[in-house]
Amino acid sequence: MPTVILVGKSNVGKSTLFNKLVGKRKSIVADENGTTRDAVVDRVVWYDKTFQLVDTCGIFEGKNDEIYEKSKEITIKSLSEADLVIFVVDGRKGLSSEDYTIADLIRKSGAEVILAANKVENEKIYQKNLPDFFSLGLGEPFPVSAEQSRNLDELIETIINKLTSKGLELTASEYDENIIRVTLVGKPNAGKSSLFNMIVKEERALVTPIAGTTRDIIDEIVQINNKNYLFVDTAGLRKKSRIEDFIERVSTMRTIDSIERSDVVVLVIDATEGITRQDQRIAGLAEKNGKATVIVFNKWDLVKHADKRVKEYLDQVNEKLYFIDYSPVVFTSTVSKVGYKELINAINKSYESLHKRVPTSAINSAIQRMIIKPPHGLKLYYGLQVDIRPPTFLFFVNKTEVPESFQNAIRRTIRENIEPFVGAPIFLKFKERE
């Protein structure tokens, strides 16, 4: 699929333009320099044509900051890989020295470029700045207003015409019909981005030792052994009381949204810290939403005598994550490249469990042999599986008030006697028999 990237200095409206073009609010928009830290990717679909759009961080001139230097490095790398570059400048405020620096970088990369002047709500102001835009030497600027959706259809058509003229295939495909959607979640600085990069084998997520480095939701389609996966790296989820600024609140909401739209949630835990209350809360979100789960203890290389402490960590899971104790547990180290194959296998197993069905006869046979009998006054007549994603079972009873302890006993019976449903939650429904 052709790739188009948005580049420009901070606060010229790249993220607003990105959100309007892809038709959803995915990149964070705020009046603060450097809001977008990571390259955010989505598709633009225009009738039967589609292309991949990338929102990059703003390139800073002379900013001495580890995060932004890393962001700048990733952005510059993406220039040479793109099929087309949209260089966004501020049509209202005009140019600064940063714009000329970026123009030079684009020229050196050899990339084809469209110069887009954003924030053109006032024609007189735009005409005043027009000679400066020509001075960049990148051709005639394309005036747009992302905020007011002005000229956006025309911009998309121009992009499509340029990509088509290069002989690129833009026909929308059914590629993601059978895609496995995997979301990496966890506390800030648990190593999600490093794990993400190990999987996709490319430095897409911004990796630094500073907590909260990833703000945007970033994703990558990867093919492994003829299976298609969409891996999503999310911002770290903090306690609500610690979510202080607008940008971080939005990131948190989008992380929760990513969990809701995923098939498999990989809970990444810092092995040097162990399972925390925040990890429990994140696991609860996944379980509540019926998602398959894989538990990953990351930074395994930093654990002393790790080979002798596996049982200790498994006991932690049984004690603190007992409500998802059906999840496979994987130990990973992105530094030592340990656990990659085991993680992919665990994801596959959990995804398969999410879609499994079992025979009605097996369900009722197992229920009849249950050691734990129904509470006094409750009669369990028969049951059947009524849905998948997650596996959902309907039981006919004489009354629908079924204690949670007995519901757990039913789940255990299903897992131990019919199908373990590794990695997948089991949902139960009860209906009074007429």
GROMACS .gro file of C-alpha atoms in nm:
model
  434
    1MET     CA    1   0.000   0.000   0.000
    2PRO     CA    2   0.142   0.345  -0.092
    3THR     CA    3   0.263   0.554   0.201
    4VAL     CA    4   0.211   0.929   0.233
    5ILE     CA    5   0.368   1.116   0.525
    6LEU     CA    6   0.284   1.450   0.681
    7VAL     CA    7   0.588   1.651   0.790
    8GLY     CA    8   0.632   2.002   0.921
    9LYS     CA    9   0.731   2.196   1.226
   10SER     CA   10   0.520   2.179   1.542
   11ASN     CA   11   0.176   2.332   1.567
   12VAL     CA   12   0.107   2.383   1.194
   13GLY     CA   13  -0.198   2.155   1.218
   14LYS     CA   14  -0.057   1.824   1.092
   15SER     CA   15  -0.254   1.619   1.343
   16THR     CA   16  -0.581   1.800   1.270
   17LEU     CA   17  -0.521   1.745   0.898
   18PHE     CA   18  -0.439   1.378   0.963
   19ASN     CA   19  -0.759   1.326   1.163
   20LYS     CA   20  -0.974   1.492   0.895
   21LEU     CA   21  -0.819   1.291   0.612
   22VAL     CA   22  -0.853   0.952   0.784
   23GLY     CA   23  -1.198   1.043   0.915
   24LYS     CA   24  -1.136   0.976   1.283
   25ARG     CA   25  -0.962   1.141   1.577
   26LYS     CA   26  -0.654   0.928   1.618
   27SER     CA   27  -0.366   1.173   1.643
   28ILE     CA   28  -0.372   1.401   1.947
   29VAL     CA   29  -0.459   1.764   1.882
   30ALA     CA   30  -0.363   2.037   2.130
   31ASP     CA   31  -0.207   2.382   2.129
   32GLU     CA   32   0.126   2.259   2.258
   33ASN     CA   33   0.451   2.216   2.067
   34GLY     CA   34   0.549   1.855   2.014
   35THR     CA   35   0.211   1.701   2.094
   36THR     CA   36   0.271   1.417   1.847
   37ARG     CA   37   0.581   1.222   1.951
   38ASP     CA   38   0.538   0.903   1.752
   39ALA     CA   39   0.459   0.834   1.389
   40VAL     CA   40   0.083   0.763   1.383
   41VAL     CA   41  -0.050   0.555   1.093
   42ASP     CA   42  -0.395   0.500   0.944
   43ARG     CA   43  -0.561   0.455   0.608
   44VAL     CA   44  -0.733   0.711   0.388
   45VAL     CA   45  -1.011   0.549   0.183
   46TRP     CA   46  -1.147   0.750  -0.111
   47TYR     CA   47  -1.413   0.559  -0.305
   48ASP     CA   48  -1.224   0.248  -0.431
   49LYS     CA   49  -0.879   0.395  -0.363
   50THR     CA   50  -0.676   0.375  -0.043
   51PHE     CA   51  -0.334   0.478   0.084
   52GLN     CA   52  -0.151   0.480   0.416
   53LEU     CA   53  -0.113   0.817   0.588
   54VAL     CA   54   0.155   0.883   0.851
   55ASP     CA   55   0.148   1.174   1.096
   56THR     CA   56   0.500   1.253   1.217
   57CYS     CA   57   0.628   1.460   1.504
   58GLY     CA   58   0.711   1.827   1.451
   59ILE     CA   59   1.076   1.874   1.362
   60PHE     CA   60   1.249   2.112   1.604
   61GLU     CA   61   1.551   2.320   1.515
   62GLY     CA   62   1.818   2.323   1.783
   63LYS     CA   63   1.605   2.159   2.054
   64ASN     CA   64   1.828   1.971   2.299
   65ASP     CA   65   1.591   1.701   2.423
   66GLU     CA   66   1.634   1.324   2.404
   67ILE     CA   67   1.271   1.252   2.316
   68TYR     CA   68   1.249   1.509   2.039
   69GLU     CA   69   1.591   1.423   1.897
   70LYS     CA   70   1.471   1.063   1.869
   71SER     CA   71   1.143   1.179   1.713
   72LYS     CA   72   1.334   1.391   1.461
   73GLU     CA   73   1.555   1.094   1.372
   74ILE     CA   74   1.250   0.875   1.300
   75THR     CA   75   1.086   1.150   1.093
   76ILE     CA   76   1.396   1.205   0.878
   77LYS     CA   77   1.423   0.829   0.819
   78SER     CA   78   1.061   0.816   0.704
   79LEU     CA   79   1.120   1.079   0.433
   80SER     CA   80   1.327   0.845   0.218
   81GLU     CA   81   1.077   0.558   0.264
   82ALA     CA   82   0.763   0.752   0.167
   83ASP     CA   83   0.597   0.742  -0.174
   84LEU     CA   84   0.483   1.101  -0.125
   85VAL     CA   85   0.551   1.374   0.133
   86ILE     CA   86   0.297   1.637   0.237
   87PHE     CA   87   0.499   1.929   0.376
   88VAL     CA   88   0.259   2.128   0.596
   89VAL     CA   89   0.330   2.496   0.662
   90ASP     CA   90   0.129   2.757   0.852
   91GLY     CA   91  -0.068   2.964   0.600
   92ARG     CA   92  -0.168   3.207   0.871
   93LYS     CA   93   0.162   3.285   1.046
   94GLY     CA   94   0.391   3.226   0.749
   95LEU     CA   95   0.737   3.071   0.751
   96SER     CA   96   1.018   3.044   1.004
   97SER     CA   97   1.375   2.915   0.982
   98GLU     CA   98   1.247   2.567   1.074
   99ASP     CA   99   1.043   2.549   0.753
  100TYR     CA  100   1.352   2.616   0.541
  101THR     CA  101   1.543   2.348   0.735
  102ILE     CA  102   1.268   2.094   0.667
  103ALA     CA  103   1.251   2.194   0.300
  104ASP     CA  104   1.625   2.121   0.271
  105LEU     CA  105   1.578   1.778   0.434
  106ILE     CA  106   1.300   1.693   0.189
  107ARG     CA  107   1.510   1.799  -0.110
  108LYS     CA  108   1.804   1.588   0.012
  109SER     CA  109   1.577   1.283   0.056
  110GLY     CA  110   1.467   1.304  -0.310
  111ALA     CA  111   1.104   1.248  -0.208
  112GLU     CA  112   0.817   1.380  -0.419
  113VAL     CA  113   0.638   1.652  -0.225
  114ILE     CA  114   0.316   1.849  -0.204
  115LEU     CA  115   0.350   2.178  -0.020
  116ALA     CA  116   0.028   2.224   0.182
  117ALA     CA  117  -0.043   2.563   0.339
  118ASN     CA  118  -0.277   2.492   0.630
  119LYS     CA  119  -0.492   2.730   0.839
  120VAL     CA  120  -0.593   2.926   0.528
  121GLU     CA  121  -0.917   3.069   0.666
  122ASN     CA  122  -0.833   3.426   0.563
  123GLU     CA  123  -0.750   3.472   0.193
  124LYS     CA  124  -0.587   3.815   0.238
  125ILE     CA  125  -0.340   3.686   0.497
  126TYR     CA  126  -0.262   3.384   0.279
  127GLN     CA  127  -0.193   3.602  -0.029
  128LYS     CA  128   0.042   3.816   0.179
  129ASN     CA  129   0.246   3.506   0.277
  130LEU     CA  130   0.229   3.345  -0.069
  131PRO     CA  131   0.563   3.480  -0.206
  132ASP     CA  132   0.745   3.333   0.096
  133PHE     CA  133   0.595   2.990   0.030
  134PHE     CA  134   0.726   2.998  -0.327
  135SER     CA  135   1.071   3.083  -0.187
  136LEU     CA  136   1.092   2.729  -0.043
  137GLY     CA  137   1.147   2.607  -0.398
  138LEU     CA  138   0.891   2.325  -0.369
  139GLY     CA  139   0.638   2.452  -0.620
  140GLU     CA  140   0.298   2.611  -0.580
  141PRO     CA  141   0.145   2.567  -0.235
  142PHE     CA  142  -0.188   2.389  -0.195
  143PRO     CA  143  -0.410   2.600   0.037
  144VAL     CA  144  -0.623   2.408   0.289
  145SER     CA  145  -0.797   2.457   0.620
  146ALA     CA  146  -0.807   2.132   0.816
  147GLU     CA  147  -1.011   2.298   1.089
  148GLN     CA  148  -1.282   2.408   0.842
  149SER     CA  149  -1.237   2.108   0.606
  150ARG     CA  150  -1.155   2.342   0.319
  151ASN     CA  151  -1.006   2.191   0.000
  152LEU     CA  152  -0.951   1.853   0.170
  153ASP     CA  153  -1.132   1.654  -0.102
  154GLU     CA  154  -0.920   1.831  -0.363
  155LEU     CA  155  -0.605   1.751  -0.164
  156ILE     CA  156  -0.694   1.380  -0.149
  157GLU     CA  157  -0.759   1.373  -0.524
  158THR     CA  158  -0.422   1.541  -0.587
  159ILE     CA  159  -0.249   1.285  -0.365
  160ILE     CA  160  -0.421   0.996  -0.547
  161ASN     CA  161  -0.334   1.139  -0.890
  162LYS     CA  162   0.035   1.171  -0.794
  163LEU     CA  163   0.049   0.818  -0.653
  164THR     CA  164  -0.132   0.675  -0.956
  165SER     CA  165   0.106   0.853  -1.194
  166LYS     CA  166   0.392   0.667  -1.022
  167GLY     CA  167   0.227   0.336  -1.110
  168LEU     CA  168   0.135   0.252  -0.748
  169GLU     CA  169  -0.158   0.023  -0.667
  170LEU     CA  170  -0.428   0.205  -0.470
  171THR     CA  171  -0.719  -0.037  -0.502
  172ALA     CA  172  -0.879  -0.101  -0.163
  173SER     CA  173  -0.830  -0.466  -0.065
  174GLU     CA  174  -0.987  -0.700   0.187
  175TYR     CA  175  -0.645  -0.744   0.350
  176ASP     CA  176  -0.767  -0.688   0.703
  177GLU     CA  177  -1.059  -0.930   0.689
  178ASN     CA  178  -0.857  -1.203   0.860
  179ILE     CA  179  -0.619  -0.988   1.059
  180ILE     CA  180  -0.539  -1.058   1.424
  181ARG     CA  181  -0.558  -0.731   1.619
  182VAL     CA  182  -0.312  -0.725   1.908
  183THR     CA  183  -0.286  -0.435   2.153
  184LEU     CA  184   0.014  -0.394   2.384
  185VAL     CA  185  -0.089  -0.235   2.714
  186GLY     CA  186   0.073  -0.173   3.049
  187LYS     CA  187   0.207   0.089   3.287
  188PRO     CA  188   0.432   0.364   3.152
  189ASN     CA  189   0.789   0.243   3.092
  190ALA     CA  190   0.706  -0.128   3.119
  191GLY     CA  191   0.883  -0.179   2.786
  192LYS     CA  192   0.583  -0.190   2.552
  193SER     CA  193   0.749   0.014   2.278
  194SER     CA  194   1.070  -0.193   2.287
  195LEU     CA  195   0.860  -0.509   2.265
  196PHE     CA  196   0.658  -0.356   1.979
  197ASN     CA  197   0.979  -0.273   1.793
  198MET     CA  198   1.116  -0.623   1.847
  199ILE     CA  199   0.801  -0.767   1.691
  200VAL     CA  200   0.785  -0.536   1.390
  201LYS     CA  201   1.167  -0.537   1.358
  202GLU     CA  202   1.175  -0.164   1.296
  203GLU     CA  203   1.206   0.135   1.525
  204ARG     CA  204   0.860   0.285   1.483
  205ALA     CA  205   0.761   0.346   1.844
  206LEU     CA  206   0.974   0.598   2.026
  207VAL     CA  207   1.193   0.417   2.280
  208THR     CA  208   1.369   0.612   2.556
  209PRO     CA  209   1.405   0.539   2.929
  210ILE     CA  210   1.164   0.821   3.017
  211ALA     CA  211   0.819   0.713   3.139
  212GLY     CA  212   0.531   0.829   2.921
  213THR     CA  213   0.734   0.857   2.599
  214THR     CA  214   0.455   0.713   2.381
  215ARG     CA  215   0.157   0.946   2.361
  216ASP     CA  216  -0.010   0.840   2.038
  217ILE     CA  217  -0.157   0.505   1.943
  218ILE     CA  218   0.077   0.361   1.680
  219ASP     CA  219   0.032   0.042   1.485
  220GLU     CA  220   0.196  -0.182   1.230
  221ILE     CA  221   0.066  -0.462   1.009
  222VAL     CA  222   0.304  -0.759   1.023
  223GLN     CA  223   0.293  -1.094   0.847
  224ILE     CA  224   0.436  -1.385   1.046
  225ASN     CA  225   0.420  -1.740   0.906
  226ASN     CA  226   0.149  -1.636   0.656
  227LYS     CA  227  -0.070  -1.484   0.928
  228ASN     CA  228  -0.152  -1.113   0.932
  229TYR     CA  229  -0.132  -0.919   1.258
  230LEU     CA  230  -0.206  -0.560   1.345
  231PHE     CA  231   0.016  -0.477   1.643
  232VAL     CA  232  -0.079  -0.164   1.836
  233ASP     CA  233   0.151   0.012   2.083
  234THR     CA  234  -0.036   0.230   2.330
  235ALA     CA  235   0.042   0.501   2.580
  236GLY     CA  236   0.102   0.366   2.930
  237LEU     CA  237  -0.208   0.367   3.150
  238ARG     CA  238  -0.166   0.550   3.480
  239LYS     CA  239  -0.399   0.584   3.775
  240LYS     CA  240  -0.672   0.842   3.713
  241SER     CA  241  -0.539   1.063   3.993
  242ARG     CA  242  -0.206   1.085   3.810
  243ILE     CA  243  -0.348   1.177   3.471
  244GLU     CA  244  -0.280   1.547   3.490
  245ASP     CA  245  -0.282   1.706   3.147
  246PHE     CA  246  -0.527   1.708   2.858
  247ILE     CA  247  -0.294   1.525   2.619
  248GLU     CA  248  -0.237   1.236   2.857
  249ARG     CA  249  -0.610   1.206   2.933
  250VAL     CA  250  -0.682   1.177   2.560
  251SER     CA  251  -0.405   0.917   2.519
  252THR     CA  252  -0.556   0.714   2.802
  253MET     CA  253  -0.903   0.724   2.647
  254ARG     CA  254  -0.762   0.607   2.315
  255THR     CA  255  -0.572   0.325   2.482
  256ILE     CA  256  -0.898   0.204   2.633
  257ASP     CA  257  -1.061   0.237   2.289
  258SER     CA  258  -0.778   0.029   2.138
  259ILE     CA  259  -0.841  -0.244   2.396
  260GLU     CA  260  -1.208  -0.247   2.302
  261ARG     CA  261  -1.126  -0.289   1.930
  262SER     CA  262  -0.858  -0.557   1.971
  263ASP     CA  263  -0.874  -0.937   1.963
  264VAL     CA  264  -0.579  -1.007   2.191
  265VAL     CA  265  -0.450  -0.779   2.467
  266VAL     CA  266  -0.087  -0.829   2.567
  267LEU     CA  267  -0.039  -0.706   2.924
  268VAL     CA  268   0.324  -0.598   2.950
  269ILE     CA  269   0.455  -0.602   3.309
  270ASP     CA  270   0.792  -0.473   3.425
  271ALA     CA  271   0.945  -0.791   3.574
  272THR     CA  272   1.168  -0.580   3.801
  273GLU     CA  273   0.857  -0.433   3.969
  274GLY     CA  274   0.620  -0.729   3.956
  275ILE     CA  275   0.241  -0.704   3.929
  276THR     CA  276   0.098  -0.376   4.057
  277ARG     CA  277  -0.256  -0.254   4.121
  278GLN     CA  278  -0.242  -0.066   3.794
  279ASP     CA  279  -0.159  -0.390   3.609
  280GLN     CA  280  -0.463  -0.546   3.778
  281ARG     CA  281  -0.683  -0.259   3.662
  282ILE     CA  282  -0.561  -0.289   3.302
  283ALA     CA  283  -0.616  -0.667   3.307
  284GLY     CA  284  -0.967  -0.604   3.438
  285LEU     CA  285  -1.040  -0.374   3.143
  286ALA     CA  286  -0.937  -0.645   2.899
  287GLU     CA  287  -1.136  -0.919   3.076
  288LYS     CA  288  -1.446  -0.699   3.110
  289ASN     CA  289  -1.437  -0.629   2.736
  290GLY     CA  290  -1.414  -0.999   2.651
  291LYS     CA  291  -1.064  -0.984   2.505
  292ALA     CA  292  -0.813  -1.267   2.492
  293THR     CA  293  -0.512  -1.192   2.710
  294VAL     CA  294  -0.143  -1.277   2.722
  295ILE     CA  295   0.066  -1.185   3.026
  296VAL     CA  296   0.422  -1.076   2.954
  297PHE     CA  297   0.691  -1.025   3.217
  298ASN     CA  298   0.929  -0.797   3.029
  299LYS     CA  299   1.286  -0.693   3.116
  300TRP     CA  300   1.354  -1.053   3.219
  301ASP     CA  301   1.726  -0.992   3.166
  302LEU     CA  302   1.725  -0.753   3.464
  303VAL     CA  303   1.584  -1.012   3.708
  304LYS     CA  304   1.851  -1.174   3.924
  305HIS     CA  305   1.855  -1.555   3.912
  306ALA     CA  306   1.563  -1.538   3.667
  307ASP     CA  307   1.583  -1.906   3.568
  308LYS     CA  308   1.511  -2.008   3.929
  309ARG     CA  309   1.225  -1.761   3.982
  310VAL     CA  310   0.973  -1.860   3.715
  311LYS     CA  311   0.744  -2.029   3.969
  312GLU     CA  312   0.756  -1.719   4.189
  313TYR     CA  313   0.619  -1.509   3.901
  314LEU     CA  314   0.355  -1.766   3.811
  315ASP     CA  315   0.243  -1.762   4.174
  316GLN     CA  316   0.213  -1.383   4.146
  317VAL     CA  317  -0.024  -1.431   3.851
  318ASN     CA  318  -0.239  -1.678   4.045
  319GLU     CA  319  -0.253  -1.443   4.343
  320LYS     CA  320  -0.291  -1.099   4.183
  321LEU     CA  321  -0.430  -1.174   3.838
  322TYR     CA  322  -0.646  -1.469   3.941
  323PHE     CA  323  -0.936  -1.337   3.729
  324ILE     CA  324  -0.729  -1.391   3.411
  325ASP     CA  325  -0.527  -1.691   3.534
  326TYR     CA  326  -0.630  -1.871   3.215
  327SER     CA  327  -0.384  -1.648   3.025
  328PRO     CA  328  -0.053  -1.782   2.890
  329VAL     CA  329   0.251  -1.626   3.061
  330VAL     CA  330   0.559  -1.529   2.860
  331PHE     CA  331   0.897  -1.400   2.981
  332THR     CA  332   1.064  -1.155   2.744
  333SER     CA  333   1.377  -0.947   2.710
  334THR     CA  334   1.403  -0.707   2.419
  335VAL     CA  335   1.772  -0.657   2.500
  336SER     CA  336   1.852  -1.030   2.482
  337LYS     CA  337   1.583  -1.095   2.217
  338VAL     CA  338   1.427  -1.358   2.443
  339GLY     CA  339   1.065  -1.474   2.429
  340TYR     CA  340   0.968  -1.356   2.079
  341LYS     CA  341   0.858  -1.697   1.944
  342GLU     CA  342   0.684  -1.784   2.270
  343LEU     CA  343   0.492  -1.454   2.258
  344ILE     CA  344   0.371  -1.510   1.901
  345ASN     CA  345   0.265  -1.866   1.988
  346ALA     CA  346   0.076  -1.741   2.294
  347ILE     CA  347  -0.103  -1.476   2.087
  348ASN     CA  348  -0.203  -1.737   1.829
  349LYS     CA  349  -0.327  -1.978   2.096
  350SER     CA  350  -0.531  -1.708   2.269
  351TYR     CA  351  -0.680  -1.589   1.942
  352GLU     CA  352  -0.781  -1.945   1.849
  353SER     CA  353  -0.943  -1.993   2.191
  354LEU     CA  354  -1.143  -1.676   2.140
  355HIS     CA  355  -1.310  -1.835   1.834
  356LYS     CA  356  -1.358  -2.193   1.955
  357ARG     CA  357  -1.694  -2.368   1.984
  358VAL     CA  358  -1.770  -2.681   2.183
  359PRO     CA  359  -2.053  -2.936   2.142
  360THR     CA  360  -2.370  -2.891   2.346
  361SER     CA  361  -2.356  -3.256   2.450
  362ALA     CA  362  -2.010  -3.207   2.604
  363ILE     CA  363  -2.131  -2.904   2.801
  364ASN     CA  364  -2.425  -3.082   2.957
  365SER     CA  365  -2.229  -3.398   3.027
  366ALA     CA  366  -1.967  -3.194   3.216
  367ILE     CA  367  -2.229  -2.995   3.409
  368GLN     CA  368  -2.398  -3.314   3.527
  369ARG     CA  369  -2.064  -3.438   3.663
  370MET     CA  370  -1.986  -3.116   3.853
  371ILE     CA  371  -1.850  -3.186   4.199
  372ILE     CA  372  -1.979  -2.852   4.331
  373LYS     CA  373  -2.357  -2.866   4.333
  374PRO     CA  374  -2.584  -2.562   4.273
  375PRO     CA  375  -2.672  -2.352   4.579
  376HIS     CA  376  -2.994  -2.437   4.761
  377GLY     CA  377  -3.298  -2.354   4.552
  378LEU     CA  378  -3.111  -2.320   4.220
  379LYS     CA  379  -3.172  -2.571   3.943
  380LEU     CA  380  -2.942  -2.588   3.640
  381TYR     CA  381  -3.130  -2.759   3.356
  382TYR     CA  382  -2.901  -2.747   3.052
  383GLY     CA  383  -2.664  -2.520   2.863
  384LEU     CA  384  -2.519  -2.444   2.521
  385GLN     CA  385  -2.258  -2.220   2.364
  386VAL     CA  386  -2.429  -1.924   2.196
  387ASP     CA  387  -2.138  -1.707   2.082
  388ILE     CA  388  -1.764  -1.664   2.030
  389ARG     CA  389  -1.528  -1.363   2.076
  390PRO     CA  390  -1.549  -1.435   2.366
  391PRO     CA  391  -1.687  -1.788   2.415
  392THR     CA  392  -2.032  -1.729   2.564
  393PHE     CA  393  -2.256  -1.992   2.723
  394LEU     CA  394  -2.627  -1.975   2.797
  395PHE     CA  395  -2.769  -2.185   3.081
  396PHE     CA  396  -3.136  -2.243   3.147
  397VAL     CA  397  -3.222  -2.223   3.516
  398ASN     CA  398  -3.522  -2.188   3.744
  399LYS     CA  399  -3.402  -1.842   3.860
  400THR     CA  400  -3.143  -1.603   3.715
  401GLU     CA  401  -2.982  -1.502   4.047
  402VAL     CA  402  -2.671  -1.719   4.027
  403PRO     CA  403  -2.395  -1.653   4.285
  404GLU     CA  404  -2.057  -1.551   4.141
  405SER     CA  405  -1.887  -1.839   4.323
  406PHE     CA  406  -2.104  -2.091   4.139
  407GLN     CA  407  -2.049  -1.910   3.808
  408ASN     CA  408  -1.674  -1.951   3.864
  409ALA     CA  409  -1.730  -2.320   3.934
  410ILE     CA  410  -1.908  -2.355   3.599
  411ARG     CA  411  -1.619  -2.182   3.420
  412ARG     CA  412  -1.366  -2.412   3.588
  413THR     CA  413  -1.572  -2.716   3.487
  414ILE     CA  414  -1.576  -2.604   3.124
  415ARG     CA  415  -1.200  -2.538   3.119
  416GLU     CA  416  -1.102  -2.859   3.301
  417ASN     CA  417  -1.342  -3.101   3.134
  418ILE     CA  418  -1.429  -2.966   2.788
  419GLU     CA  419  -1.188  -2.706   2.652
  420PRO     CA  420  -0.925  -2.498   2.837
  421PHE     CA  421  -0.989  -2.186   2.624
  422VAL     CA  422  -0.630  -2.076   2.692
  423GLY     CA  423  -0.612  -1.697   2.698
  424ALA     CA  424  -0.985  -1.639   2.645
  425PRO     CA  425  -1.242  -1.528   2.904
  426ILE     CA  426  -1.565  -1.723   2.934
  427PHE     CA  427  -1.889  -1.526   2.955
  428LEU     CA  428  -2.201  -1.681   3.109
  429LYS     CA  429  -2.567  -1.595   3.060
  430PHE     CA  430  -2.865  -1.733   3.249
  431LYS     CA  431  -3.225  -1.758   3.140
  432GLU     CA  432  -3.531  -1.886   3.326
  433ARG     CA  433  -3.681  -2.189   3.157
  434GLU     CA  434  -4.040  -2.132   3.057
   0.00000   0.00000   0.00000
